[in-house]
PDB file of C-alpha atoms in Angstrom:
ATOM      1  CA  MET A1289     -11.094  -6.866  -8.000  1.00 39.00           C
ATOM      2  CA  GLN A1290     -11.007  -5.114  -4.400  1.00 53.00           C
ATOM      3  CA  GLN A1291      -8.652  -6.439  -1.902  1.00 66.00           C
ATOM      4  CA  THR A1292      -7.159  -5.226   1.115  1.00 86.00           C
ATOM      5  CA  ILE A1293      -3.285  -5.264   0.578  1.00 91.00           C
ATOM      6  CA  LEU A1294      -1.428  -4.838   3.851  1.00 93.00           C
ATOM      7  CA  SER A1295       2.102  -4.181   4.961  1.00 94.00           C
ATOM      8  CA  ILE A1296       3.269  -5.788   8.627  1.00 94.00           C
ATOM      9  CA  ALA A1297       5.889  -3.803  10.446  1.00 92.00           C
ATOM     10  CA  GLY A1298       9.151  -6.217  10.983  1.00 90.00           C
ATOM     11  CA  LYS A1299       8.024  -8.590   8.505  1.00 91.00           C
ATOM     12  CA  PRO A1300       8.920  -8.493   4.710  1.00 89.00           C
ATOM     13  CA  GLY A1301       6.738  -8.178   1.593  1.00 92.00           C
ATOM     14  CA  LEU A1302       3.112  -7.730   1.304  1.00 94.00           C
ATOM     15  CA  TYR A1303       0.097  -9.561   2.713  1.00 94.00           C
ATOM     16  CA  LYS A1304      -3.718  -9.986   1.476  1.00 93.00           C
ATOM     17  CA  LEU A1305      -6.360 -10.024   3.864  1.00 93.00           C
ATOM     18  CA  VAL A1306      -8.014 -13.278   4.029  1.00 93.00           C
ATOM     19  CA  SER A1307     -10.111 -13.205   7.173  1.00 92.00           C
ATOM     20  CA  ARG A1308     -10.601 -11.410  10.512  1.00 90.00           C
ATOM     21  CA  GLY A1309     -10.921 -13.228  14.017  1.00 84.00           C
ATOM     22  CA  LYS A1310     -10.937 -12.063  17.408  1.00 85.00           C
ATOM     23  CA  ASN A1311      -8.182  -9.753  18.087  1.00 88.00           C
ATOM     24  CA  THR A1312      -6.355 -11.167  14.851  1.00 92.00           C
ATOM     25  CA  LEU A1313      -6.326 -10.683  11.274  1.00 93.00           C
ATOM     26  CA  ILE A1314      -5.797 -13.689   9.103  1.00 93.00           C
ATOM     27  CA  VAL A1315      -3.326 -12.706   5.991  1.00 95.00           C
ATOM     28  CA  GLU A1316      -1.844 -14.412   3.193  1.00 94.00           C
ATOM     29  CA  ALA A1317       1.638 -13.767   1.948  1.00 94.00           C
ATOM     30  CA  LEU A1318       2.080 -12.424  -1.508  1.00 93.00           C
ATOM     31  CA  ASP A1319       4.726 -14.669  -2.279  1.00 88.00           C
ATOM     32  CA  GLU A1320       5.692 -17.916  -3.812  1.00 88.00           C
ATOM     33  CA  THR A1321       4.505 -19.476  -0.092  1.00 88.00           C
ATOM     34  CA  HIS A1322       1.000 -18.115  -0.332  1.00 91.00           C
ATOM     35  CA  LYS A1323       1.603 -19.138   3.447  1.00 94.00           C
ATOM     36  CA  ARG A1324      -1.355 -17.937   5.948  1.00 94.00           C
ATOM     37  CA  ILE A1325      -0.320 -16.202   9.144  1.00 93.00           C
ATOM     38  CA  PRO A1326      -2.232 -14.506  11.810  1.00 93.00           C
ATOM     39  CA  ALA A1327      -1.390 -10.943  12.464  1.00 93.00           C
ATOM     40  CA  PHE A1328      -2.022 -10.006  15.987  1.00 92.00           C
ATOM     41  CA  SER A1329      -3.486  -7.019  17.487  1.00 87.00           C
ATOM     42  CA  THR A1330       0.298  -6.023  18.700  1.00 91.00           C
ATOM     43  CA  ASP A1331       1.519  -6.169  15.259  1.00 93.00           C
ATOM     44  CA  ARG A1332       1.787  -2.788  13.526  1.00 93.00           C
ATOM     45  CA  VAL A1333      -0.392  -3.592  10.240  1.00 93.00           C
ATOM     46  CA  THR A1334      -1.103  -0.852   7.602  1.00 92.00           C
ATOM     47  CA  SER A1335      -2.988  -1.004   4.588  1.00 91.00           C
ATOM     48  CA  LEU A1336      -1.517   0.076   1.256  1.00 91.00           C
ATOM     49  CA  ALA A1337      -4.883   2.240   0.693  1.00 89.00           C
ATOM     50  CA  ASP A1338      -3.808   4.353   3.675  1.00 90.00           C
ATOM     51  CA  ILE A1339      -0.335   5.231   2.801  1.00 92.00           C
ATOM     52  CA  ALA A1340       0.817   8.141   0.920  1.00 93.00           C
ATOM     53  CA  MET A1341       4.138   9.868  -0.524  1.00 94.00           C
ATOM     54  CA  TYR A1342       5.227  13.422   0.350  1.00 94.00           C
ATOM     55  CA  SER A1343       5.130  15.655  -2.455  1.00 94.00           C
ATOM     56  CA  ASP A1344       5.564  19.465  -2.531  1.00 93.00           C
ATOM     57  CA  THR A1345       2.149  20.357  -2.733  1.00 90.00           C
ATOM     58  CA  GLU A1346      -0.238  17.452  -1.101  1.00 92.00           C
ATOM     59  CA  ASP A1347       0.416  14.027  -0.315  1.00 93.00           C
ATOM     60  CA  VAL A1348      -0.034  11.538  -3.027  1.00 93.00           C
ATOM     61  CA  PRO A1349      -1.899   8.413  -2.239  1.00 93.00           C
ATOM     62  CA  LEU A1350       0.477   5.388  -2.809  1.00 92.00           C
ATOM     63  CA  MET A1351      -2.166   3.581  -5.441  1.00 91.00           C
ATOM     64  CA  THR A1352      -1.661   6.827  -7.656  1.00 92.00           C
ATOM     65  CA  VAL A1353       2.264   6.529  -7.372  1.00 94.00           C
ATOM     66  CA  LEU A1354       2.028   2.716  -8.176  1.00 94.00           C
ATOM     67  CA  ALA A1355      -0.114   3.441 -11.132  1.00 93.00           C
ATOM     68  CA  ALA A1356       2.487   6.142 -12.375  1.00 94.00           C
ATOM     69  CA  VAL A1357       5.132   3.379 -11.884  1.00 94.00           C
ATOM     70  CA  ARG A1358       2.817   0.832 -13.702  1.00 93.00           C
ATOM     71  CA  ASP A1359       2.417   3.254 -16.345  1.00 94.00           C
ATOM     72  CA  LYS A1360       6.014   3.941 -16.627  1.00 93.00           C
ATOM     73  CA  GLU A1361       6.959   0.195 -17.034  1.00 93.00           C
ATOM     74  CA  ASP A1362       4.182  -0.935 -19.076  1.00 90.00           C
ATOM     75  CA  LYS A1363       2.699  -3.183 -16.573  1.00 89.00           C
ATOM     76  CA  LYS A1364       6.096  -4.966 -16.455  1.00 92.00           C
ATOM     77  CA  ALA A1365       8.392  -5.159 -13.301  1.00 92.00           C
ATOM     78  CA  CYS A1366      10.480  -2.500 -12.416  1.00 92.00           C
ATOM     79  CA  SER A1367      13.294  -1.898 -14.985  1.00 91.00           C
ATOM     80  CA  LEU A1368      15.432  -0.222 -12.501  1.00 93.00           C
ATOM     81  CA  ALA A1369      17.984  -2.608 -10.630  1.00 92.00           C
ATOM     82  CA  TYR A1370      16.756  -0.644  -7.214  1.00 91.00           C
ATOM     83  CA  LYS A1371      18.554  -2.998  -4.694  1.00 91.00           C
ATOM     84  CA  LYS A1372      22.020  -2.146  -6.105  1.00 91.00           C
ATOM     85  CA  CYS A1373      21.723   1.337  -7.876  1.00 92.00           C
ATOM     86  CA  LYS A1374      23.147   4.599  -6.564  1.00 94.00           C
ATOM     87  CA  ALA A1375      21.044   6.955  -4.697  1.00 94.00           C
ATOM     88  CA  GLU A1376      21.106   9.653  -7.461  1.00 95.00           C
ATOM     89  CA  GLU A1377      19.952   7.157 -10.024  1.00 95.00           C
ATOM     90  CA  LEU A1378      16.975   5.982  -7.674  1.00 95.00           C
ATOM     91  CA  ARG A1379      16.163   9.533  -7.199  1.00 95.00           C
ATOM     92  CA  ASN A1380      16.222  10.497 -11.072  1.00 95.00           C
ATOM     93  CA  TYR A1381      14.034   7.299 -11.765  1.00 95.00           C
ATOM     94  CA  PHE A1382      11.341   8.536  -9.084  1.00 95.00           C
ATOM     95  CA  ALA A1383      11.432  11.746 -10.161  1.00 95.00           C
ATOM     96  CA  GLU A1384      10.048  10.676 -13.416  1.00 94.00           C
ATOM     97  CA  VAL A1385       7.385   8.510 -11.864  1.00 94.00           C
ATOM     98  CA  LEU A1386       6.276  11.655  -9.205  1.00 94.00           C
ATOM     99  CA  PRO A1387       8.236  14.826 -10.457  1.00 94.00           C
ATOM    100  CA  ASN A1388       6.814  17.009  -7.342  1.00 94.00           C
ATOM    101  CA  TYR A1389       8.147  14.525  -4.696  1.00 95.00           C
ATOM    102  CA  ASP A1390       9.453  16.159  -1.365  1.00 94.00           C
ATOM    103  CA  ARG A1391      13.147  15.580  -2.025  1.00 93.00           C
ATOM    104  CA  GLU A1392      13.793  15.962   1.883  1.00 94.00           C
ATOM    105  CA  ARG A1393      11.194  13.895   3.502  1.00 94.00           C
ATOM    106  CA  VAL A1394      11.123  11.126   1.065  1.00 95.00           C
ATOM    107  CA  HIS A1395      14.173   8.986   1.635  1.00 95.00           C
ATOM    108  CA  ASP A1396      16.165   6.199  -0.498  1.00 95.00           C
ATOM    109  CA  SER A1397      14.545   3.638   1.530  1.00 94.00           C
ATOM    110  CA  ASP A1398      11.240   4.609   0.825  1.00 94.00           C
ATOM    111  CA  ILE A1399      11.577   4.641  -2.876  1.00 95.00           C
ATOM    112  CA  ARG A1400      13.158   1.128  -2.601  1.00 95.00           C
ATOM    113  CA  LYS A1401      10.235  -0.291  -0.583  1.00 94.00           C
ATOM    114  CA  LEU A1402       7.637   1.388  -2.963  1.00 94.00           C
ATOM    115  CA  LEU A1403       9.491  -0.283  -5.886  1.00 95.00           C
ATOM    116  CA  SER A1404       9.874  -3.651  -4.065  1.00 94.00           C
ATOM    117  CA  TRP A1405       6.166  -3.587  -3.259  1.00 93.00           C
ATOM    118  CA  TYR A1406       5.374  -2.764  -6.934  1.00 94.00           C
ATOM    119  CA  ASP A1407       7.334  -5.584  -8.039  1.00 94.00           C
ATOM    120  CA  ILE A1408       5.296  -8.021  -5.550  1.00 93.00           C
ATOM    121  CA  LEU A1409       2.115  -6.761  -6.945  1.00 92.00           C
ATOM    122  CA  VAL A1410       3.224  -7.106 -10.541  1.00 93.00           C
ATOM    123  CA  LYS A1411       4.156 -10.638  -9.886  1.00 92.00           C
ATOM    124  CA  ASN A1412       0.715 -11.451  -8.241  1.00 90.00           C
ATOM    125  CA  ASP A1413      -1.153  -9.837 -11.199  1.00 89.00           C
ATOM    126  CA  ILE A1414      -2.243  -7.002  -9.075  1.00 88.00           C
ATOM    127  CA  THR A1415      -1.918  -3.979 -11.326  1.00 85.00           C
ATOM    128  CA  ASP A1416      -5.253  -2.108 -11.360  1.00 85.00           C
ATOM    129  CA  PHE A1417      -4.143  -0.176  -8.214  1.00 80.00           C
ATOM    130  CA  GLU A1418      -6.816   2.535  -8.226  1.00 72.00           C
ATOM    131  CA  ASP A1419      -9.497  -0.090  -8.322  1.00 68.00           C
ATOM    132  CA  SER A1420      -7.795  -2.774  -6.050  1.00 61.00           C
ATOM    133  CA  MET A1421      -6.483  -0.550  -3.345  1.00 61.00           C
ATOM    134  CA  LYS A1422      -9.332   1.896  -2.720  1.00 59.00           C
ATOM    135  CA  PRO A1423     -10.681   2.302   0.848  1.00 57.00           C
ATOM    136  CA  THR A1424     -13.569   0.311   1.548  1.00 53.00           C
ATOM    137  CA  GLU A1425     -16.816   0.964   3.192  1.00 56.00           C
ATOM    138  CA  GLY A1426     -16.873   0.353   6.950  1.00 52.00           C
ATOM    139  CA  ASP A1427     -13.172  -0.926   6.879  1.00 50.00           C
ATOM    140  CA  ASN A1428     -11.757   2.170   8.695  1.00 46.00           C
ATOM    141  CA  VAL A1429     -12.456   3.679  12.146  1.00 41.00           C
ATOM    142  CA  ASP A1430     -14.467   6.811  11.116  1.00 43.00           C
ATOM    143  CA  ASP A1431     -16.803   4.632   9.041  1.00 44.00           C
ATOM    144  CA  ARG A1432     -17.507   2.587  12.035  1.00 40.00           C
ATOM    145  CA  MET A1433     -18.246   5.879  14.042  1.00 43.00           C
ATOM    146  CA  GLU A1434     -20.431   7.327  11.569  1.00 50.00           C
ATOM    147  CA  GLU A1435     -22.388   4.044  11.523  1.00 49.00           C
ATOM    148  CA  LYS A1436     -22.678   4.125  15.365  1.00 45.00           C
ATOM    149  CA  THR A1437     -23.775   7.559  15.091  1.00 48.00           C
ATOM    150  CA  GLU A1438     -26.512   6.950  12.591  1.00 55.00           C
ATOM    151  CA  LYS A1439     -27.842   4.071  14.727  1.00 49.00           C
ATOM    152  CA  GLU A1440     -27.909   6.310  17.864  1.00 53.00           C
ATOM    153  CA  ASP A1441     -29.704   9.195  15.900  1.00 56.00           C
ATOM    154  CA  LYS A1442     -32.644   6.734  14.911  1.00 55.00           C
ATOM    155  CA  PRO A1443     -35.807   6.861  17.119  1.00 55.00           C
ATOM    156  CA  LYS A1444     -36.446   4.075  19.226  1.00 53.00           C
ATOM    157  CA  LYS A1445     -39.781   2.386  19.023  1.00 50.00           C
TER     158      LYS A1445
END
């Protein structure tokens, strides 16, 4: 099932896009409250489908990294106590998941956030990351620009 999972800067956790309003998005918290709130155009809202992790070769989409964690953990919550573990332990764990990650540009806080997001998604039975987080048609600016160009190129009758 394809969903738009979002992160909102300054707000903890993850959110599922429910609806779009005028200058707002209606999002539902992926926690036990399932509270619906508006995300305004001034909020920094990012789709998880648009996030990637730095690696030595090219950036790896977040859904691929999450899938690697899922495969390592056998679709269960993260076995590492990432909130309290030492930096070396955290980096060793992440090296098992993504061996060629860029050790200079990926910070410990990035790994902790990724693992907390993984736990939130697993708790909400979202484990098919490749399908549920792939970019959707028409959801980004480039797709809308292409549609606009196609309409302008059609001959008028």
